[in-house]
Coordinates of C-alpha atoms in Angstrom, one line a residue:
Chain X
X5 CA 0.0 0.0 0.0
X6 CA 1.3 3.5 -0.9
X7 CA 1.5 6.5 1.4
X8 CA -1.8 7.9 0.2
X9 CA -3.4 4.5 1.0
X10 CA -1.8 4.4 4.4
X11 CA -3.0 7.9 5.2
X12 CA -6.5 6.9 4.2
X13 CA -6.6 3.6 6.1
X14 CA -5.2 5.4 9.2
X15 CA -8.0 7.9 8.9
X16 CA -10.6 5.1 8.7
X17 CA -9.0 3.2 11.7
X18 CA -9.1 6.4 13.8
X19 CA -12.8 6.7 12.9
X20 CA -13.4 3.1 13.9
X21 CA -11.6 3.7 17.2
X22 CA -13.9 6.6 18.0
X23 CA -17.0 4.7 17.0
X24 CA -16.0 1.6 19.0
X25 CA -15.2 3.6 22.2
X26 CA -18.4 5.6 21.8
X27 CA -20.4 2.4 21.5
X28 CA -18.5 0.7 24.4
X29 CA -18.6 3.8 26.6
X30 CA -15.3 2.7 28.1
X31 CA -11.7 2.2 26.8
X32 CA -8.6 4.2 26.0
X33 CA -8.8 6.7 23.1
X34 CA -5.6 8.6 23.6
X35 CA -3.1 5.7 23.4
X36 CA -5.2 4.0 20.7
X37 CA -5.0 7.0 18.4
X38 CA -1.3 7.6 19.0
X39 CA -0.3 4.2 17.7
X40 CA -2.6 4.0 14.7
X41 CA 0.0 5.0 12.1
X42 CA 2.5 2.5 13.6
X43 CA 0.0 -0.2 13.3
X44 CA -1.3 0.6 9.8
X45 CA 2.2 0.9 8.3
X46 CA 3.1 -2.5 9.9
X47 CA 0.0 -4.3 8.8
X48 CA -0.6 -2.7 5.4
X49 CA 2.9 -1.9 4.2
X50 CA 5.4 -4.0 6.0
X51 CA 4.5 -7.3 7.6
X52 CA 4.0 -10.6 5.8
X53 CA 0.7 -11.0 7.6
X54 CA -2.6 -12.1 6.0
X55 CA -5.7 -13.8 7.3
X56 CA -5.5 -17.5 6.6
X57 CA -1.8 -17.8 7.1
X58 CA -0.6 -20.2 9.8
X59 CA 0.4 -17.8 12.6
X60 CA 3.7 -19.6 13.1
X61 CA 4.5 -19.0 9.4
X62 CA 4.1 -15.2 9.1
X63 CA 5.4 -12.0 10.7
X64 CA 3.8 -11.2 14.1
X65 CA 3.1 -8.1 16.1
X66 CA 2.5 -8.0 19.8
X67 CA 0.6 -5.0 21.1
X68 CA 2.3 -4.9 24.5
X69 CA 0.4 -1.7 25.3
X70 CA -2.7 -3.8 25.2
X71 CA -5.1 -1.0 26.2
X72 CA -4.7 0.3 22.6
X73 CA -6.7 -2.8 21.6
X74 CA -9.3 -0.8 19.7
X75 CA -6.7 0.4 17.2
X76 CA -5.4 -3.2 16.7
X77 CA -8.9 -4.6 16.3
X78 CA -9.8 -2.0 13.7
X79 CA -6.6 -2.8 11.7
X80 CA -7.3 -6.6 12.0
X81 CA -10.9 -6.1 10.8
X82 CA -9.8 -3.9 7.9
X83 CA -7.2 -6.6 7.0
X84 CA -10.1 -9.1 6.8
X85 CA -9.5 -11.1 10.0
X86 CA -13.1 -10.6 11.0
X87 CA -16.1 -8.5 9.9
X88 CA -15.8 -4.8 10.4
X89 CA -19.3 -4.7 11.9
X90 CA -18.0 -6.8 14.8
X91 CA -15.9 -3.8 15.9
X92 CA -18.9 -2.3 17.6
X93 CA -19.1 -5.3 20.0
X94 CA -15.9 -4.1 21.7
X95 CA -15.9 -4.7 25.5
X96 CA -19.4 -6.1 25.4
X97 CA -20.4 -9.3 27.1
X98 CA -19.9 -12.3 24.8
X99 CA -17.7 -10.4 22.3
X100 CA -14.6 -11.7 20.8
X101 CA -13.1 -8.2 21.2
X102 CA -12.1 -8.1 24.9
X103 CA -11.0 -5.0 26.7
X104 CA -7.5 -6.1 26.2
X105 CA -6.1 -8.4 23.5
X106 CA -6.9 -12.1 23.9
X107 CA -5.2 -14.4 21.4
X108 CA -7.6 -17.2 22.1
X109 CA -10.7 -15.1 21.2
X110 CA -9.7 -12.7 18.5
X111 CA -8.5 -13.8 15.1
X112 CA -5.2 -12.2 14.2
X113 CA -4.2 -11.3 17.8
X114 CA -0.7 -12.8 18.3
X115 CA -0.4 -12.7 22.1
X116 CA -2.7 -11.9 25.1
X117 CA -1.5 -8.7 26.6
X118 CA -2.6 -5.8 28.7
X119 CA -0.6 -6.3 31.9
X120 CA 2.2 -3.9 31.0
X121 CA 5.8 -4.8 30.6
X122 CA 5.2 -8.4 29.5
X123 CA 4.8 -8.1 25.7
X124 CA 8.5 -7.4 25.0
X125 CA 9.5 -10.6 26.8
X126 CA 6.9 -12.5 24.8
X127 CA 8.3 -11.0 21.6
X128 CA 11.8 -12.1 22.7
X129 CA 10.4 -15.6 23.1
X130 CA 8.9 -15.5 19.6
X131 CA 12.1 -14.1 18.1
X132 CA 14.1 -16.9 19.8
X133 CA 11.7 -19.4 18.5
X134 CA 11.9 -18.1 15.0
X135 CA 15.7 -18.2 15.1
X136 CA 15.6 -21.8 16.5
X137 CA 13.4 -22.8 13.6
X138 CA 15.8 -21.0 11.2
X139 CA 12.8 -19.0 10.1
X140 CA 13.0 -15.6 8.5
X141 CA 9.8 -14.1 9.8
X142 CA 10.0 -10.9 11.8
X143 CA 8.6 -10.1 15.2
X144 CA 7.4 -6.7 16.3
X145 CA 6.3 -5.4 19.6
X146 CA 4.6 -2.0 20.3
X147 CA 5.2 -0.7 23.8
X148 CA 3.9 2.4 25.5
X149 CA 6.2 5.0 27.1
X150 CA 4.7 4.7 30.5
X151 CA 5.0 1.0 30.1
X152 CA 8.8 1.1 30.1
X153 CA 8.7 2.1 33.7
X154 CA 8.1 -1.6 34.3
X155 CA 11.5 -3.2 35.1
X156 CA 10.6 -6.3 33.1
X157 CA 10.8 -4.2 29.9
X158 CA 14.5 -3.7 30.5
X159 CA 14.9 -7.4 31.3
X160 CA 13.5 -8.1 27.9
X161 CA 15.9 -5.6 26.3
X162 CA 18.8 -7.2 28.0
X163 CA 17.9 -10.6 26.6
X164 CA 17.1 -9.2 23.1
X165 CA 20.7 -7.9 23.2
X166 CA 22.2 -11.1 24.7
X167 CA 20.6 -13.3 22.0
X168 CA 21.4 -10.8 19.2
X169 CA 17.8 -10.8 18.0
X170 CA 18.0 -9.0 14.7
X171 CA 14.6 -10.4 13.8
X172 CA 13.0 -8.3 16.6
X173 CA 11.8 -4.7 16.4
X174 CA 10.5 -2.9 19.4
X175 CA 8.5 0.2 18.6
X176 CA 8.0 2.8 21.4
X177 CA 4.8 4.8 21.0
X178 CA 6.2 7.8 22.8
X179 CA 3.3 10.1 23.3
X180 CA 4.7 11.6 26.5
X181 CA 1.6 11.0 28.6
X182 CA 0.3 8.3 31.0
X183 CA -2.6 8.0 33.3
X184 CA -1.4 10.3 36.1
X185 CA 0.2 12.9 33.9
X186 CA 3.2 13.4 31.7
X187 CA 5.9 10.7 31.8
X188 CA 8.3 13.1 33.4
X189 CA 5.9 14.2 36.1
X190 CA 5.1 10.6 37.0
X191 CA 8.5 8.9 36.6
X192 CA 11.2 10.5 34.5
X193 CA 12.2 8.3 31.6
X194 CA 15.4 10.2 30.9
X195 CA 17.3 9.9 27.7
X196 CA 15.5 6.9 26.1
X197 CA 17.8 6.8 23.1
X198 CA 20.9 6.6 25.2
X199 CA 19.4 4.1 27.5
X200 CA 18.4 1.8 24.6
X201 CA 21.7 2.2 22.9
X202 CA 23.4 1.2 26.2
X203 CA 21.2 -1.9 26.1
X204 CA 22.6 -2.7 22.7
X205 CA 19.8 -1.7 20.4
X206 CA 20.0 0.0 17.0
X207 CA 17.9 3.0 17.8
X208 CA 16.0 4.8 15.1
X209 CA 14.0 7.9 16.0
X210 CA 11.1 8.9 13.8
X211 CA 7.9 10.9 13.7
X212 CA 5.4 8.2 14.6
X213 CA 2.8 9.6 12.3
X214 CA 5.0 9.8 9.2
X215 CA 4.2 6.7 7.3
X216 CA 7.2 7.0 5.0
X217 CA 9.6 7.5 7.9
X218 CA 8.1 4.5 9.8
X219 CA 8.5 2.2 6.7
X220 CA 12.1 3.4 6.2
X221 CA 12.8 2.6 9.9
X222 CA 11.3 -0.9 9.6
X223 CA 13.4 -1.5 6.5
X224 CA 16.7 -0.2 7.8
X225 CA 19.0 -3.3 7.8
X226 CA 20.3 -4.6 11.1
X227 CA 22.6 -7.4 11.9
X228 CA 23.1 -9.3 15.2
X229 CA 21.4 -6.5 17.0
X230 CA 17.8 -5.8 17.8
X231 CA 16.1 -2.7 16.5
X232 CA 14.3 -0.1 18.6
X233 CA 12.2 2.5 16.9
X234 CA 11.6 5.5 19.0
X235 CA 8.4 6.9 17.5
X236 CA 7.5 10.3 18.6
X237 CA 3.7 10.5 18.7
X238 CA 0.8 12.6 19.8
X239 CA -1.6 11.1 22.3
X240 CA -5.1 11.4 20.9
X241 CA -3.7 12.1 17.4
X242 CA -6.3 13.2 14.9
X243 CA -9.0 14.5 17.2
X244 CA -8.3 18.1 18.2
X245 CA -9.8 18.1 21.6
X246 CA -8.1 14.8 22.6
X247 CA -4.6 15.6 21.3
X248 CA -2.0 15.9 24.1
X249 CA -4.7 15.8 26.8
X250 CA -3.9 13.4 29.6
X251 CA -7.6 13.3 30.5
X252 CA -8.3 11.2 27.3
X253 CA -6.2 8.3 28.4
X254 CA -9.0 6.2 29.6
X255 CA -12.2 8.0 29.0
X256 CA -14.8 7.3 26.3
X257 CA -16.2 10.1 24.3
X258 CA -19.9 10.9 24.7
X259 CA -22.3 11.2 21.8
X260 CA -21.6 14.8 20.9
X261 CA -17.8 14.2 21.2
X262 CA -18.1 11.2 19.0
X263 CA -19.9 13.3 16.3
X264 CA -17.3 16.1 16.5
X265 CA -14.4 13.7 16.4
X266 CA -15.9 11.9 13.4
X267 CA -16.4 15.2 11.6
X268 CA -12.8 16.1 12.2
X269 CA -11.6 12.8 10.9
X270 CA -13.9 13.0 7.9
X271 CA -15.6 9.8 9.0
X272 CA -19.0 11.3 9.8
X273 CA -20.9 9.5 7.1
Chain C
X2 CA 9.7 -49.4 55.3
X3 CA 13.2 -50.5 54.4
X4 CA 14.4 -48.1 51.9
X5 CA 18.1 -48.2 51.1
X6 CA 18.1 -45.8 48.1
X7 CA 17.8 -42.1 48.4
X8 CA 17.9 -39.6 45.6
X9 CA 17.1 -36.0 45.2
X10 CA 14.0 -35.4 43.1
X11 CA 15.7 -32.4 41.4
X12 CA 18.5 -34.7 40.3
X13 CA 15.9 -37.0 38.8
X14 CA 14.3 -33.9 37.2
X15 CA 17.6 -33.0 35.5
X16 CA 18.0 -36.5 34.2
X17 CA 14.4 -36.8 33.0
X18 CA 14.8 -33.5 31.2
X19 CA 18.0 -34.7 29.5
X20 CA 16.3 -37.9 28.4
X21 CA 13.2 -36.3 27.1
X22 CA 15.3 -33.8 25.2
X23 CA 16.5 -36.7 23.0
X24 CA 13.0 -37.7 21.9
X25 CA 11.1 -34.4 22.2
X26 CA 12.7 -32.2 19.6
X27 CA 10.3 -29.4 20.4
X28 CA 11.4 -29.2 24.0
X29 CA 13.2 -26.0 25.0
X30 CA 14.4 -25.2 28.5
X31 CA 14.7 -21.9 30.2
X32 CA 16.4 -21.1 33.5
X33 CA 17.1 -18.0 35.5
X34 CA 20.7 -18.5 36.6
X35 CA 20.1 -21.5 38.7
X36 CA 20.7 -24.2 36.1
X37 CA 23.3 -26.0 38.3
X38 CA 20.8 -26.1 41.2
X39 CA 17.6 -26.9 39.3
X40 CA 19.7 -29.4 37.3
X41 CA 18.6 -28.0 33.9
X42 CA 22.3 -27.7 33.2
X43 CA 22.3 -31.3 32.0
X44 CA 19.9 -30.5 29.3
X45 CA 21.7 -27.3 28.6
X46 CA 25.0 -29.1 28.1
X47 CA 23.5 -31.7 25.8
X48 CA 21.2 -29.3 23.8
X49 CA 22.8 -25.9 24.0
X50 CA 20.7 -24.4 21.2
X51 CA 17.5 -25.4 22.9
X52 CA 18.5 -24.0 26.3
X53 CA 18.1 -20.4 27.3
X54 CA 19.6 -18.9 30.4
X55 CA 17.5 -15.8 30.9
X56 CA 19.6 -14.4 33.7
X57 CA 18.2 -13.5 37.1
X58 CA 14.9 -12.3 35.6
X59 CA 12.1 -14.7 36.5
X60 CA 9.2 -12.6 35.1
X61 CA 11.0 -12.1 31.8
X62 CA 11.8 -15.8 31.7
X63 CA 8.1 -16.8 32.1
X64 CA 7.0 -14.5 29.3
X65 CA 9.9 -15.6 27.0
X66 CA 8.6 -19.1 27.6
X67 CA 5.2 -17.9 26.6
X68 CA 6.6 -16.5 23.4
X69 CA 8.4 -19.8 22.6
X70 CA 5.1 -21.7 23.3
X71 CA 3.3 -19.4 20.8
X72 CA 6.1 -20.3 18.3
X73 CA 5.2 -24.0 18.6
X74 CA 7.8 -25.1 21.1
X75 CA 7.2 -26.9 24.4
X76 CA 9.1 -24.7 26.9
X77 CA 10.0 -25.9 30.4
X78 CA 11.0 -23.0 32.7
X79 CA 12.9 -23.7 35.9
X80 CA 14.0 -21.7 38.9
X81 CA 13.4 -22.0 42.7
X82 CA 9.7 -22.4 43.6
X83 CA 9.6 -19.1 45.6
X84 CA 10.8 -17.0 42.7
X85 CA 9.1 -18.9 40.0
X86 CA 5.6 -18.8 41.5
X87 CA 6.1 -15.7 43.7
X88 CA 8.1 -13.2 41.7
X89 CA 6.7 -14.3 38.4
X90 CA 3.1 -15.0 39.6
X91 CA 1.4 -12.5 37.4
X92 CA 3.4 -13.4 34.3
X93 CA 2.3 -17.0 34.8
X94 CA -1.2 -15.9 35.4
X95 CA -1.7 -13.5 32.5
X96 CA 0.8 -14.5 29.8
X97 CA 0.7 -18.3 30.3
X98 CA -2.5 -19.5 31.9
X99 CA -4.9 -16.9 30.6
X100 CA -4.1 -17.9 26.9
X101 CA -3.6 -21.5 28.1
X102 CA -0.2 -21.8 26.6
X103 CA 1.8 -25.0 26.6
X104 CA 4.4 -23.9 29.1
X105 CA 5.7 -26.3 31.8
X106 CA 7.0 -24.6 35.0
X107 CA 9.2 -26.9 37.0
X108 CA 10.3 -25.3 40.2
X109 CA 12.8 -26.9 42.5
X110 CA 13.8 -26.1 46.1
X111 CA 10.2 -26.1 47.1
X112 CA 9.0 -26.1 50.7
X113 CA 11.0 -26.1 54.0
X114 CA 13.5 -28.7 52.8
X115 CA 15.5 -25.9 51.1
X116 CA 16.9 -25.9 54.5
X117 CA 19.8 -23.7 55.5
X118 CA 18.9 -20.8 53.1
X119 CA 16.1 -20.0 55.5
X120 CA 12.6 -18.6 55.4
X121 CA 13.3 -16.1 52.6
X122 CA 13.9 -19.1 50.2
X123 CA 11.3 -21.6 51.5
X124 CA 8.2 -21.5 49.3
X125 CA 5.3 -22.6 51.5
X126 CA 2.6 -20.8 49.4
X127 CA 3.4 -22.0 45.8
X128 CA 0.8 -24.8 45.6
X129 CA -1.9 -22.3 46.8
X130 CA -0.8 -19.7 44.3
X131 CA -0.6 -22.1 41.3
X132 CA -3.7 -24.0 42.2
X133 CA -5.9 -20.9 42.2
X134 CA -5.0 -19.9 38.6
X135 CA -7.5 -21.2 36.0
X136 CA -6.1 -23.6 33.3
X137 CA -3.2 -24.6 35.5
X138 CA -2.4 -28.2 36.4
X139 CA -0.4 -28.8 39.6
X140 CA 1.8 -31.8 40.2
X141 CA 4.0 -32.6 43.2
X142 CA 6.1 -35.8 42.6
X143 CA 6.8 -37.9 45.7
X144 CA 10.2 -39.3 44.7
X145 CA 12.8 -39.5 42.0
X146 CA 11.1 -42.4 40.1
X147 CA 7.8 -40.6 40.0
X148 CA 9.5 -37.4 38.9
X149 CA 10.4 -38.7 35.5
X150 CA 6.8 -40.0 34.9
X151 CA 5.4 -36.7 36.0
X152 CA 7.6 -34.7 33.7
X153 CA 6.8 -37.0 30.8
X154 CA 3.1 -36.7 31.4
X155 CA 3.3 -33.0 31.8
X156 CA 5.2 -32.6 28.5
X157 CA 2.7 -35.0 26.8
X158 CA -0.4 -33.0 27.8
X159 CA -1.2 -29.6 26.2
X160 CA -1.5 -26.7 28.5
X161 CA 0.3 -25.1 31.5
X162 CA 1.6 -27.3 34.3
X163 CA 3.3 -26.5 37.5
X164 CA 5.7 -29.2 38.8
X165 CA 6.8 -28.8 42.4
X166 CA 10.2 -30.4 42.8
X167 CA 12.1 -30.8 46.1
X168 CA 15.8 -30.3 46.8
X169 CA 17.3 -32.8 49.3
X170 CA 18.1 -36.5 48.9
X171 CA 14.9 -38.4 49.6
X172 CA 13.8 -42.0 49.8
X173 CA 13.0 -43.7 46.5
X174 CA 10.0 -45.9 47.3
X175 CA 7.9 -46.0 44.2
X176 CA 8.6 -48.5 41.4
X177 CA 9.1 -48.0 37.7
X178 CA 6.1 -50.2 37.2
X179 CA 3.8 -48.0 39.3
X180 CA 1.2 -46.1 37.3
X181 CA 1.1 -42.4 37.0
X182 CA -1.8 -40.6 35.5
X183 CA -2.3 -36.8 36.0
X184 CA -5.4 -36.3 38.2
X185 CA -5.5 -39.9 39.4
X186 CA -4.4 -40.4 43.0
X187 CA -2.3 -43.5 43.8
X188 CA -3.7 -45.5 46.7
X189 CA -0.5 -46.9 48.2
X190 CA -2.0 -48.7 51.2
X191 CA -5.5 -49.7 52.2
X192 CA -7.0 -49.1 55.6
X193 CA -10.3 -48.7 57.3
X194 CA -9.7 -46.4 60.2
X195 CA -8.3 -43.3 58.6
X196 CA -7.2 -42.2 55.1
X197 CA -4.0 -40.1 55.0
X198 CA -3.6 -38.0 51.9
X199 CA -0.1 -36.8 51.4
X200 CA 1.9 -35.1 48.7
X201 CA 5.6 -34.7 47.7
X202 CA 8.1 -35.8 50.3
X203 CA 5.3 -36.3 52.9
X204 CA 4.1 -39.4 51.1
X205 CA 7.0 -41.4 52.4
X206 CA 6.4 -40.0 55.9
X207 CA 2.8 -41.0 55.7
X208 CA 3.8 -44.6 54.7
X209 CA 6.2 -44.8 57.7
X210 CA 3.5 -43.5 60.0
X211 CA 1.0 -46.0 58.6
X212 CA 3.3 -48.9 59.4
X213 CA 3.7 -47.6 63.0
X214 CA 0.0 -47.2 63.3
X215 CA -0.6 -50.7 62.1
X216 CA 1.7 -52.0 64.9
X217 CA -0.6 -50.1 67.3
X218 CA -3.7 -51.7 65.7
X219 CA -4.8 -48.7 63.6
X220 CA -5.4 -49.4 59.9
X221 CA -4.5 -46.3 57.9
X222 CA -4.9 -45.9 54.2
X223 CA -2.2 -43.9 52.5
X224 CA -2.9 -42.0 49.3
X225 CA -0.2 -40.3 47.1
X226 CA -1.8 -37.1 45.9
X227 CA 0.7 -36.3 43.2
X228 CA -1.8 -34.2 41.4
X229 CA -3.2 -31.3 43.4
X230 CA -5.1 -30.0 40.5
X231 CA -7.2 -31.4 39.0
X232 CA -7.9 -33.1 42.3
X233 CA -9.1 -36.7 42.3
X234 CA -12.5 -36.1 43.8
X235 CA -13.6 -39.7 43.5
X236 CA -10.7 -41.2 45.5
X237 CA -11.2 -38.5 48.2
X238 CA -15.0 -39.1 48.5
X239 CA -14.8 -42.9 48.4
X240 CA -12.0 -43.1 51.0
X241 CA -13.9 -40.6 53.2
X242 CA -17.0 -42.8 53.0
X243 CA -15.0 -45.8 54.0
X244 CA -12.8 -44.4 56.8
X245 CA -14.8 -41.5 58.1
X246 CA -11.5 -39.7 59.0
X247 CA -9.2 -37.8 56.7
X248 CA -5.7 -36.5 57.4
X249 CA -3.7 -34.5 54.9
X250 CA 0.0 -33.9 55.0
X251 CA 2.0 -31.4 52.9
X252 CA 5.3 -29.5 53.1
X253 CA 3.3 -26.3 52.5
X254 CA 1.2 -23.9 54.4
X255 CA -2.1 -25.3 55.7
X256 CA -3.7 -22.4 53.8
X257 CA -4.5 -23.1 50.2
X258 CA -2.6 -26.3 49.5
X259 CA -3.5 -30.0 49.5
X260 CA -5.5 -29.8 52.8
X261 CA -7.6 -27.0 51.4
X262 CA -8.2 -28.8 48.1
X263 CA -9.3 -32.0 49.9
X264 CA -11.5 -29.9 52.3
X265 CA -13.2 -28.2 49.3
X266 CA -14.1 -31.6 47.9
X267 CA -15.3 -33.1 51.2
X268 CA -17.2 -30.1 52.5
X269 CA -19.4 -30.1 49.4
X270 CA -19.7 -33.8 48.9
X271 CA -19.1 -35.8 52.1
X272 CA -18.4 -33.7 55.2
X273 CA -15.9 -35.7 57.1
X274 CA -13.7 -35.2 60.2
X275 CA -10.5 -33.8 59.0
X276 CA -7.0 -32.7 60.2
X277 CA -4.6 -30.8 58.0
X278 CA -0.9 -31.2 58.8
X279 CA 1.2 -28.5 57.2
X280 CA 3.0 -25.3 58.1
X281 CA 0.7 -23.4 60.4
X282 CA 0.7 -20.0 58.8
X283 CA 4.2 -19.0 59.7
X284 CA 7.5 -18.6 57.9
X285 CA 10.3 -21.1 58.0
X286 CA 13.9 -20.6 59.2
X287 CA 17.4 -21.9 58.7
X288 CA 18.2 -25.5 59.6
X289 CA 18.7 -28.9 58.1
X290 CA 15.7 -30.4 56.3
X291 CA 15.4 -33.0 59.0
X292 CA 15.4 -30.3 61.8
X293 CA 12.8 -28.2 60.0
X294 CA 10.4 -31.0 59.1
X295 CA 10.5 -32.1 62.8
X296 CA 10.0 -28.5 64.1
X297 CA 7.0 -27.9 61.9
X298 CA 5.3 -31.2 62.5
X299 CA 6.0 -32.7 59.1
X300 CA 7.2 -36.1 60.4
X301 CA 5.8 -39.6 60.6
X302 CA 5.8 -39.2 64.4
X303 CA 3.4 -36.3 64.2
X304 CA 1.2 -38.1 61.6
X305 CA 0.9 -41.0 64.1
X306 CA 0.1 -38.6 67.0
X307 CA -2.5 -36.6 65.0
X308 CA -4.1 -39.8 63.8
X309 CA -4.4 -41.2 67.3
X310 CA -6.0 -37.9 68.5
X311 CA -8.5 -38.1 65.7
X312 CA -9.4 -41.7 66.5
X313 CA -9.7 -41.0 70.2
X314 CA -12.2 -38.1 69.4
X315 CA -14.6 -40.3 67.4

């Protein structure tokens, strides 16, 4: 898919996210919207990942920041993993679309996540497994910036370096905000680039809403080293009143807010 | 009981893992810098490509095991029971059991018999923790011979399994020919006055106690509860019906372990007079395994004493 196509699908996914959260009346809009472009570039322009493939014989992506599930579900539905209409069952009783990703329930979900700090370690396991099978598929994990306050994230980075996992790419959705405020107000993250470099990663810093830049980062060759993409993003991206607002971390929009957001996104029809 | 041979269950674990590694090509093993204590080192030396030392990072190890399971491998993750089930509890719960991944968690140095390391290293809550997580199977082998059967059965079944392995040399009293089926208790001795349900190293103590009781005219049945979950309800109910008295013995807290599991079955199906022998809601301390087991009442002598108290009551 070309850049125009990626921009279009990203707009559609953002519209889906708003509709889903409006319907569910709970969930996490800010962090879902901030990682949309990361997800769309991965699923529509980069990964070898199609419905019907055996999951162990394709590229895989772990959404470690599982609360951004609405964005992932929309991307998976738009890829054809399940009907788009099903998106509006998000968080409802009996739905395949749980509040946080559940690999046993939702087609296309590669790991059950949501408890922060664990997805990177699962991704390390997948990358080790792929190496052991002498496979060539790539493993991606999307982590949140607040999430890297979890010590386990750094344990996973240590093993990604130790085992020289050049089939593993960790993407940080760095929107600068978490539940209680800015990252720096809650727990200073410091110089993330230097920290990851010290952990042995090839660090590539990009605008996390620039599809071209993201694709180039995914395709930058790397050998015997894991890749870390520091994606600078905007929490709530695409909806003016949600952008950079910490209050939209875990609050669903009401009817009027849904309508306004959809107008802004050009998804009001 | 004339037992000449003793062998550490963890040594048997290391040997069984090594042997299984030859036939189960999908088997991968992870450890958290304790490979020479858990004995996964034997597998690691034989199959270095399928062995991953994850460093002193138990939570990371469990989730890496989850990733390897998603990749189609059968991971066995080992560390000490306290750190495996305590430090990494939530990783086991959310990343392994919630998606019902095929990860085997074999934790050694369980219970008081860790000994001299003291209370900080003695896991007395691990059965309780692991038993309460949905999708988890919990197995506590009673000796070195059973260990191998338990590991083989765990690897053959699909889904998460917790294997609780002990550290010190212990009597080898089961036979190669004895059956082992997950979820099916082994009745080692029949008796009509009381049924003693024991698990792990306490099974041998229960057998010794039963012999002494027999000398005193008390007929005690002894059941090896190698599987704590799924618990063998049928055996528990039928023995309760027969003996009217139940005693449980475990090298674990009396809260949440074998005694609790048996009580859950009996209270709903066949309320029966019961006594649970275990660690009475307190921490352990440094000492030899023998000193500690005696101090905390985990001895054949105490099993005899408690049995006699129960029989006198009725």
